[in-house]
PDB file of C-alpha atoms in Angstrom:
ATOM      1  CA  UNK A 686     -53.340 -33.105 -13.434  1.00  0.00           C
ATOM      2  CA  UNK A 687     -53.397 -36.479 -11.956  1.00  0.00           C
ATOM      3  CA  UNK A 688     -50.064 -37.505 -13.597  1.00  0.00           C
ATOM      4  CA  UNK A 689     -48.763 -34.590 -11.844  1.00  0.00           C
ATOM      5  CA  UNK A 690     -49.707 -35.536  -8.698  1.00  0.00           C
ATOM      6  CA  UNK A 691     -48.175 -39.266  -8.661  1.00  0.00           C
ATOM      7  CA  UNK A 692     -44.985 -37.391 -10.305  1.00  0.00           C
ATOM      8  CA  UNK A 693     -44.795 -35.061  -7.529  1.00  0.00           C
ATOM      9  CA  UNK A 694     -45.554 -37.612  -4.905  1.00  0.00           C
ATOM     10  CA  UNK A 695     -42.803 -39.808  -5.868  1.00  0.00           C
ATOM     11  CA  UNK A 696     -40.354 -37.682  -6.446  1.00  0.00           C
ATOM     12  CA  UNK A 697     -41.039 -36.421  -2.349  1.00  0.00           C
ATOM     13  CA  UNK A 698     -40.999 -40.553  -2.052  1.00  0.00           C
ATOM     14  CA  UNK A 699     -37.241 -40.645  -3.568  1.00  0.00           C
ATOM     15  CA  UNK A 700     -36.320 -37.306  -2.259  1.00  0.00           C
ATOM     16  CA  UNK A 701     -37.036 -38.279   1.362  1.00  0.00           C
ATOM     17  CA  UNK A 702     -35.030 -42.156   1.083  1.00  0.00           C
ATOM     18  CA  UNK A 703     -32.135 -40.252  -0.248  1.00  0.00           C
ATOM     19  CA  UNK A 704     -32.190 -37.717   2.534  1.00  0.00           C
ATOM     20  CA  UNK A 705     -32.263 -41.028   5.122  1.00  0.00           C
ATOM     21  CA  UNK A 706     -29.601 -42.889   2.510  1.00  0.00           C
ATOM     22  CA  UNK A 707     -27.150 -39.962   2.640  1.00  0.00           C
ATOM     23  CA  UNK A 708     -27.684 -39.886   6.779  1.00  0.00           C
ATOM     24  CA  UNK A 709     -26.585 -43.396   6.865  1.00  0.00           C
ATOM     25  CA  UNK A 710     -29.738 -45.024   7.082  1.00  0.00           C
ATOM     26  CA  UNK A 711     -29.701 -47.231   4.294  1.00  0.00           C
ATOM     27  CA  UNK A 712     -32.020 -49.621   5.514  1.00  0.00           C
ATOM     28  CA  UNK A 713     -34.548 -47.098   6.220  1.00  0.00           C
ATOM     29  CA  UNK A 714     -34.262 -45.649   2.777  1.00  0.00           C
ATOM     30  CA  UNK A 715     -35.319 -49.009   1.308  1.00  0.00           C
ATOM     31  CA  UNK A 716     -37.907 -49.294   3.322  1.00  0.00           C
ATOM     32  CA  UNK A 717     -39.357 -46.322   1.899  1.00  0.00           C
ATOM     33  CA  UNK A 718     -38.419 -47.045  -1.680  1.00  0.00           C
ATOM     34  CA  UNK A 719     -40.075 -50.727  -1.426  1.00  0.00           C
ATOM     35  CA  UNK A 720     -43.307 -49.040   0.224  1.00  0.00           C
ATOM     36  CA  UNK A 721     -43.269 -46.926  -2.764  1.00  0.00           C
ATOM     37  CA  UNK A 722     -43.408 -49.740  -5.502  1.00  0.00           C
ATOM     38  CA  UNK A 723     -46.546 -51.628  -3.698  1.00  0.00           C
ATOM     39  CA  UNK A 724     -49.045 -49.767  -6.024  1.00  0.00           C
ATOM     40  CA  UNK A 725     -46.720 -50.621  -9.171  1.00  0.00           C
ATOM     41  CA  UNK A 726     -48.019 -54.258  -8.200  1.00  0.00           C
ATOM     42  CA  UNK A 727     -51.677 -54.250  -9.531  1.00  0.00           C
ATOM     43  CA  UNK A 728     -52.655 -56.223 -12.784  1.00  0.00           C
ATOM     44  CA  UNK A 729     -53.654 -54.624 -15.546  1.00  0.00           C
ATOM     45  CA  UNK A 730     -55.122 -56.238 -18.950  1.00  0.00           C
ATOM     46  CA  UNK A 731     -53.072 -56.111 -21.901  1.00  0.00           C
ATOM     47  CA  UNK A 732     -54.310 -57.910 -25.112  1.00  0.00           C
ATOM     48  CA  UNK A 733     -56.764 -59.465 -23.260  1.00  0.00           C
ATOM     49  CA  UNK A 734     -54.436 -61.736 -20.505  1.00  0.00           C
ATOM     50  CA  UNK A 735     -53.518 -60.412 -16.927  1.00  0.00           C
ATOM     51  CA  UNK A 736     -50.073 -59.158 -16.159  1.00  0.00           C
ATOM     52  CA  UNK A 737     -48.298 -57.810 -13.383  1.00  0.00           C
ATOM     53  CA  UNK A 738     -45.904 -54.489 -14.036  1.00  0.00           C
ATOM     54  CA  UNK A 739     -42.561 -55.108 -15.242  1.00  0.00           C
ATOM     55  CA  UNK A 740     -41.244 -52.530 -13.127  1.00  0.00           C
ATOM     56  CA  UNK A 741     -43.481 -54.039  -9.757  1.00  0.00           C
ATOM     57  CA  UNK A 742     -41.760 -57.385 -10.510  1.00  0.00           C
ATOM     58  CA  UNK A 743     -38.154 -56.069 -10.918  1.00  0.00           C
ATOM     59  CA  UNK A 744     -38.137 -54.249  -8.138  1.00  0.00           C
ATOM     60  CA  UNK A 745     -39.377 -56.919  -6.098  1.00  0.00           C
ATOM     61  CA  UNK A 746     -36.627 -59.051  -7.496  1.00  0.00           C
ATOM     62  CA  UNK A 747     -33.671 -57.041  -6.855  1.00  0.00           C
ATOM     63  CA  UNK A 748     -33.073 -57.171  -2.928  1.00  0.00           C
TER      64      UNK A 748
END
């Protein structure tokens, strides 16, 4: 069930920056998205050594 809540919660996330992206408010609409990708951020261990989401540090890299 908890899957299903982060799955429903971002697709209201991407849902509401395409609503503001389609209105013209582009800016605003990444704002949202790059709110949304904050959490993606943590570390995590993986075979014993720290490392940060691939998807956190794409995102990040792609403004």
């Amino acid at each position: 069930m908890k899957g299903l809540k982060k799955l429903s919660k971002r697709f209201e996330t991407l849902m509401t920056a395409v609503t503001f992206a389609e209105a013209g408010e582009a800016d605003t609409a990444r704002e949202i998205l790059e709110e949304d990708v904050k959490p993606e951020a943590k570390t995590a261990k993986k075979s014993g050594r720290d490392y940060t989401s691939d998807l956190a540090v794409n995102a990040a890299g792609s403004k």
